[in-house]
Amino acid sequence: MIAELLAGLVFIPLGATLLVLLLPRQARGYLCFTAVLALPLCLMPLTQAVWADGEITLALAEFTPPLGIVWRLDGLALIMLWLTAIVAVPVSLHALTSFPPGEQTGRGFWPLWLMLLAGINALFLSADLFNLYVTLEMITLAGVAMLGIGGNALALKAAMRYLLLGLLASLLYLLAVGLIYGQTGALDIYLVGERLETDRLAATALVLMITGLLVKSAIFPMHVWLPAAHGNAPGPVSAILSGLVVKVSLYMLIRIWFWMAGDWELPAAATALGLLGAGAILYGSLAALIQPRLKMVIAYSTVAQLGYVMLLFPLASINAFHAASYQLLAHGLAKAAMFLAAANILWSIGTDRLHALTDLNRKLPVDLFALALAAVSIMGLPPSGGFLAKWLLLEAAWQQGAWGWLILISIGSLLSAAYLFRVIALTCFHPERRHVPTRWQSPPSSASIAALVLALLAIAAGFTSAPILGLIDDSLPPGGIWP
Amino acid sequence: MTTEWLPLAMVLVSLIAGVIIFLLGEQRQLARTLLNLGAALVKLALVAFLSMLVVTDRAPEFRLALLPGLDLVLRADALSLLFTTLSAVLWLITTVYAIAYLERSENRARFFGFFSICVASTMGIAMAGNLFTFFIFYELLTLATWPLVAHSGSRAAILGARTYLRYTLGGSAVFLVGLIWLYGLAGSRDFIAGGQLDEIGIAQHLDLQIIFVMLVIGMGVKAALVPLHSWLPKAMVAPAPVSALLHAVAVVKAGAFGLVRLVEDVYGPELVAELGMNHLLAVAAAVTIIYGSVMALRQTDIKRRLAFSTVSQVSYIALGIAVGGVMATTGGMVHLVHQGLMKITLFFCAGIFATVLGVKCIDQLDGLGRRMPWTTLSFTIAGLGMIGLPPMAGFVSKYYLGAGAIAVGAWWVIPVLIASTLLNAAYFLPLIKRMWMHPEPGEWPHPVNLSRMETGGLVIPTVMTAIISVLTGLFAAHPLSPLSWVMGIVTEYFP
Amino acid sequence: MTEILFVLAASVVFGIGVWGLLIAEHLLRKLLALNVMSSSVFIIMLVVAGGGPDGPDPVAQALILTGIVIAVAATAFALALMVSIYRKTGRASITEKGDDDR
Amino acid sequence: MDTAHLVDLLLAVGMVVLALQVVSERAVLRSIILFVVFGLVMALAWTRLQAPDLALAEAAIGAGVTGALMMMAWRRLLIINPDQPADTPRGRSRVAVPVALLAAALVATIGLSALNIDPHANGAGLIALDELTDTSLGNPVTGVLLLFRNLDTLLEMAVLLIALLGARAVSTPAHPNEAAVVETSAPLVGALLAILVPLSILIATHLLLAGTNEPGGAFQAGAVLAAGGVALVLTARLQPGERPGVVTQLAVTAGLLAFVGIGVGIMAFGEKLLVLPGTWAIYVIETAMMVSIGLTLALLFAGAPALVGRPK
């Protein structure tokens, strides 16, 4: 039964893509949405199984490592899968109206979206370095393609930049995989972790891998592609890219660092990664503060928020692990909500320039409410998932006496408050410049509800820590965590 | 019958009311009014019921684990009931006033929605059973108050709101770091009368001192301790009911209440004295008292004068708990109630002056007594109370403060009190004199014709709070008075 | 000997690819540089994996084969994207300032 | 120095020189042509490394298909705007040279140090050769691709499909000039096609069948099949269509459909996920994959969602 459910996570969306391409247009919408709804249904029994028996492994085609590929479902992977499923449902609900399955753009969107879901799920399940490469390519190509739907020139150029850097990053990663395979004769992360000797070759491979993944995750200063891509993508695609796609490579980075290179002691490298995170927090926040467009603010906010996850590497304790996972989860929910709300605003008034956003509290109360709730979580104000993440991170920093990181986190959250309150203030209280929108159409109510649901979930994440943290506790790296 | 949910219900009543008000939209005025008043009445009933439980020693407690070892605790004890009662009563009165005050303005749904959430967070602050819970609602309060300050949407309002945010968020960042530090040292502890940190060794006393300062900074921002006060006068651009709420019940009081919790229930007066932190707090409070009064004297705008008066008066609370001893602590804590009653009256009056006649500056007050006798009378009563004239409520507070200071040998408090009283008189008496003695001007700045409903809605709450403030002073010895209540609480701290 | 020669050549080709990717303005040339780079990566992967008397490591060969197909898929998609950009903007490059504005 | 090493040296030098020219050549078209030559040199290098599967793949896919795709894209650009200014590399990025040198040095160091490493005793490659004896397959690469690590191959087909879907999704309305395809009605072309297309099908089928025991397989076969399709597109015997029909969609997805159908459907019979039930399944899957790869590449080449026959 378990194997069927695991297969379902990948092959339901994949199979649905194939069916969507073959079926007549009337049936498409329902089919796609049903396929997305099936994901949380698959995850529920799997969660119970992981709770009861711990990690689940499945050797594909009955070949075990080093030859075969193994799927491993532990707590961390489960959390990421849940994030994917939970974000996917409202985003799909939104996409049903913004990309109607029968129309030209929808025909482009839905198969790619389902393929992307299949790729993301396959990546979270996979414990094989090369299989991770293939899934990562699936995700990158599908993500870039979705970004270009609609043919906006800015979006197309951003897509190209994203694609070129993404392919370069993939090559670096692939080269590293080749080197590691040469040394260990294995590709399974756990097995490689056991066999890898810490010589120059392995160190270089690790550097190549990390560099590639940092580019894919848009960690400062390799973030250059992200703001334009996330800021110009069509509505739900921004939510998908910011909520899910960047998390994927960050997750891989965590896996490789702690699971594959878990018993190397690399405090200097860890500090360097943390400093990149610090750069991301400061630069992303300051850049968000001066952006003229709502979606660009949110995009730069993603650059900043991902920086918090990087603090896991220098802090490297159980608390930091909790914090980073929670940050991935809470940020995914809140950021998807923000981008959906921004998409609705853009749809309604035809622009997302901040100075044009007046009186939204009366025109688009639900969307503005969703935006504000999500902002609460991003700023790390209680009660919200973002707050718990920040609390855990501060606690982790305190326990190690890492006052520098502690101050950084505080400053970062103040900066995030600065740029988000700026947005909300402009949308509600706008004294002199009463902007009369050139066009107005109210967004479909399901689109607004989708944004609101995600925002409420981001807040609700502030009350459901026990099961989530429990899952993480059960899936700590085999070599332990070292600072 | 289980009563655990009662503290939660106290918070949720206003929170849900707020959300429903948002959803009702701008036009459903009657439904909104009924909901507002209904929720306020329900809350009063809950407070009454809770008081009964607390008196009979069956105080309920609601507990929810947010993180392992980190609980959200809401519970009713004597101190929290003091604050909730004050908030609940004043909320009801302010709601009546606000409905009348905002009769003709726009964005009322937003206003009343955040107004309710603001009260909900005040309830949460009052009922918080540990510092973590306190912090959560403290932040929620910041969030809910910000749109109220910016409500009018004018440039000044937005700037005022921005200043408010900068101060409060900066303060809460410091608060959060202090909180993390404290929890790292001592773990999560519930509030206990007399403190919870006794067993922490002498080696950690420096840590405790730094943490104390950080937490005081966090709370001092809202309590408007000098030099963290300057957001308060700028926030005066908010509508009058908001100012009233801000100064009397919600924000400033939340900061002062937090200081009380910090000194009495987290560190405990003994430890605070041992760490030498009481002197620090007392000096900060004394400086604030004098500075606020002097600044108030220099203001020509009525609301700004009242704002600086708040800066000064709220610090009596901090001064009381810092000086310590049964009497002084009682004086400080009872001022929580007394100052609230008097200050809300004053702001109601200022709001009436501004809306009905357009009077905003002190030199426009001439002859108001004849035009609006009831409002002017209320203003006079509250103003005299602030000065500390017997038998007003303010006198009771000041008397206990002074006597308490002498009892513990803190003689230096007396000159501070005297100076402050003189300054109070100097900035209130000229106003009162102008209103009653000076002749009416030929023309008021912006006279408005109000309907009977509106006039009643504005004046009746004002008169009521004025009367209550007199009664609390007159019947201070009655067993149900705030003073007796506070005495009961304080005797637990100083057995 | 063969291996050493090829590894050296592939390393230089890798460097040339990086250089080309960074300096080229035309998107086609950037893509050519990427493809040149990927070829060099494949050579190194195969050489590093070693092998036995029957030829190089079969798993490495399979990985490279997969890599080649993925590279061609990505290239084909990138070319389609480039043509779309060209149709929209009349340029086959993405180096422009002011992209953040709308 | 014997002949073999001389050839190696020539190949190595050729690779470097060609790569340098591909990147630095003034005219883009010459770059593309040189890239194809580079691909052929690479193919020779693979044979020298005793990897004939890769040599075939490099020649057919790396050089052939990629070169054709590049060429077609270049041609489109020219059709859209014939006055395309020549592109010359300029020192745009000051970091380019240092980064490139660093990269080359890095790669050379690690590559050379890796040469000293013996193949791992428990390495996947040796185990694959062991496992192969239990199967009816003779080509270990095909074994890895379709039996031992078939999830990679399945997802790789997904990548190919995503590329096609993505190319469809990002396509903007075509320029009017683009529709004008060179119409060649010369009898010689017809005769050439009459030979070329059946030949490509024949070679593809051979590569497919040979792939189980000898070098070759679905990918190489698909690329050769695509070459036939490309010839038909170039001579306008097949023309870009607007909407893909069911047959096109079915052919494009056939590889994945067969793979998923068998690999996942097998679970209904109590087998484990992706266990293939026998050699026949491998043939079915490879055939379907070949069709999908061939058509997908041809469609990507034509830059269109579908291909239709020449209107009569």
Coordinates of C-alpha atoms in Angstrom, one line a residue, chain A residues 99 116 120 139-140 142-149 152-163 165-166 214-219 222-250 291 293-306 331-332 334-344 346 352 378, chain C residues 99-102:
Chain A
F99 CA -5.4 30.0 -16.7
L116 CA 6.4 20.5 -12.2
I120 CA 9.0 18.3 -7.1
I139 CA 11.6 21.5 -12.2
T140 CA 13.8 24.2 -13.8
A142 CA 8.9 23.5 -16.3
G143 CA 9.4 26.5 -14.0
V144 CA 11.0 28.6 -16.8
A145 CA 8.4 27.6 -19.3
M146 CA 5.6 28.5 -17.0
L147 CA 7.2 31.9 -16.4
G148 CA 7.1 32.6 -20.1
I149 CA 3.4 31.8 -20.6
N152 CA 5.3 39.3 -21.8
A153 CA 8.6 40.5 -23.0
L154 CA 10.0 41.2 -19.6
A155 CA 8.9 37.7 -18.4
L156 CA 10.5 36.1 -21.4
K157 CA 13.8 37.8 -20.8
A158 CA 13.7 37.0 -17.1
A159 CA 12.9 33.4 -18.1
M160 CA 15.9 33.3 -20.4
R161 CA 18.2 34.6 -17.7
Y162 CA 16.8 32.1 -15.2
L163 CA 17.3 29.3 -17.7
L165 CA 21.9 30.4 -15.0
G166 CA 19.9 27.4 -14.1
L214 CA 23.1 28.3 -4.4
V215 CA 22.6 29.7 -7.9
K216 CA 19.4 27.7 -8.2
S217 CA 18.1 28.9 -4.8
A218 CA 19.0 32.5 -5.7
I219 CA 21.1 33.0 -2.5
M222 CA 23.7 34.6 -7.0
H223 CA 20.2 36.0 -6.7
V224 CA 20.4 38.2 -9.8
W225 CA 17.9 36.2 -11.8
L226 CA 15.2 35.8 -9.2
P227 CA 13.6 39.3 -8.7
A228 CA 12.8 39.8 -12.4
A229 CA 11.7 36.2 -12.8
H230 CA 9.3 36.1 -9.8
G231 CA 8.3 39.7 -10.3
N232 CA 7.2 39.4 -13.9
A233 CA 5.8 35.9 -14.0
P234 CA 2.1 35.5 -14.6
G235 CA -0.1 35.4 -11.4
P236 CA 0.0 31.9 -9.9
V237 CA 3.4 31.1 -11.5
S238 CA 5.0 33.7 -9.2
A239 CA 3.4 31.9 -6.3
I240 CA 4.7 28.6 -7.5
L241 CA 8.2 29.8 -8.2
S242 CA 8.6 31.7 -4.9
G243 CA 6.6 29.3 -2.8
L244 CA 7.9 26.0 -4.0
V245 CA 10.6 26.0 -6.7
V246 CA 13.3 27.9 -4.8
K247 CA 12.7 25.7 -1.8
V248 CA 13.6 22.6 -3.8
S249 CA 17.2 23.4 -4.3
L250 CA 17.5 24.8 -0.8
Q291 CA 11.0 48.8 -5.4
R293 CA 6.2 47.6 -7.9
L294 CA 4.3 45.3 -5.6
K295 CA 5.5 42.1 -7.1
M296 CA 9.1 43.2 -7.2
V297 CA 8.8 44.0 -3.4
I298 CA 7.6 40.5 -2.8
A299 CA 10.2 39.0 -5.1
Y300 CA 13.1 40.8 -3.2
S301 CA 11.5 39.7 0.0
T302 CA 12.0 36.1 -1.2
V303 CA 15.7 36.8 -1.6
A304 CA 15.8 38.1 1.9
Q305 CA 13.7 35.4 3.5
L306 CA 15.7 32.6 2.0
H331 CA 7.6 31.2 3.9
G332 CA 6.3 28.9 1.3
A334 CA 2.9 33.1 3.1
K335 CA 4.8 34.0 0.0
A336 CA 2.4 32.0 -2.2
A337 CA -0.5 33.8 -0.5
M338 CA 1.2 37.2 -1.2
F339 CA 1.8 36.5 -4.8
L340 CA -1.7 35.3 -5.3
A341 CA -3.1 38.4 -3.7
A342 CA -0.8 40.5 -5.8
A343 CA -2.0 38.7 -8.9
N344 CA -5.6 39.5 -8.0
L346 CA -2.8 43.2 -10.8
D352 CA 0.9 46.7 -9.5
I378 CA 6.8 37.1 6.7
Chain C
D99 CA 14.0 45.4 -16.9
D100 CA 12.5 45.9 -13.5
D101 CA 10.1 48.6 -14.7
R102 CA 6.9 48.0 -16.4

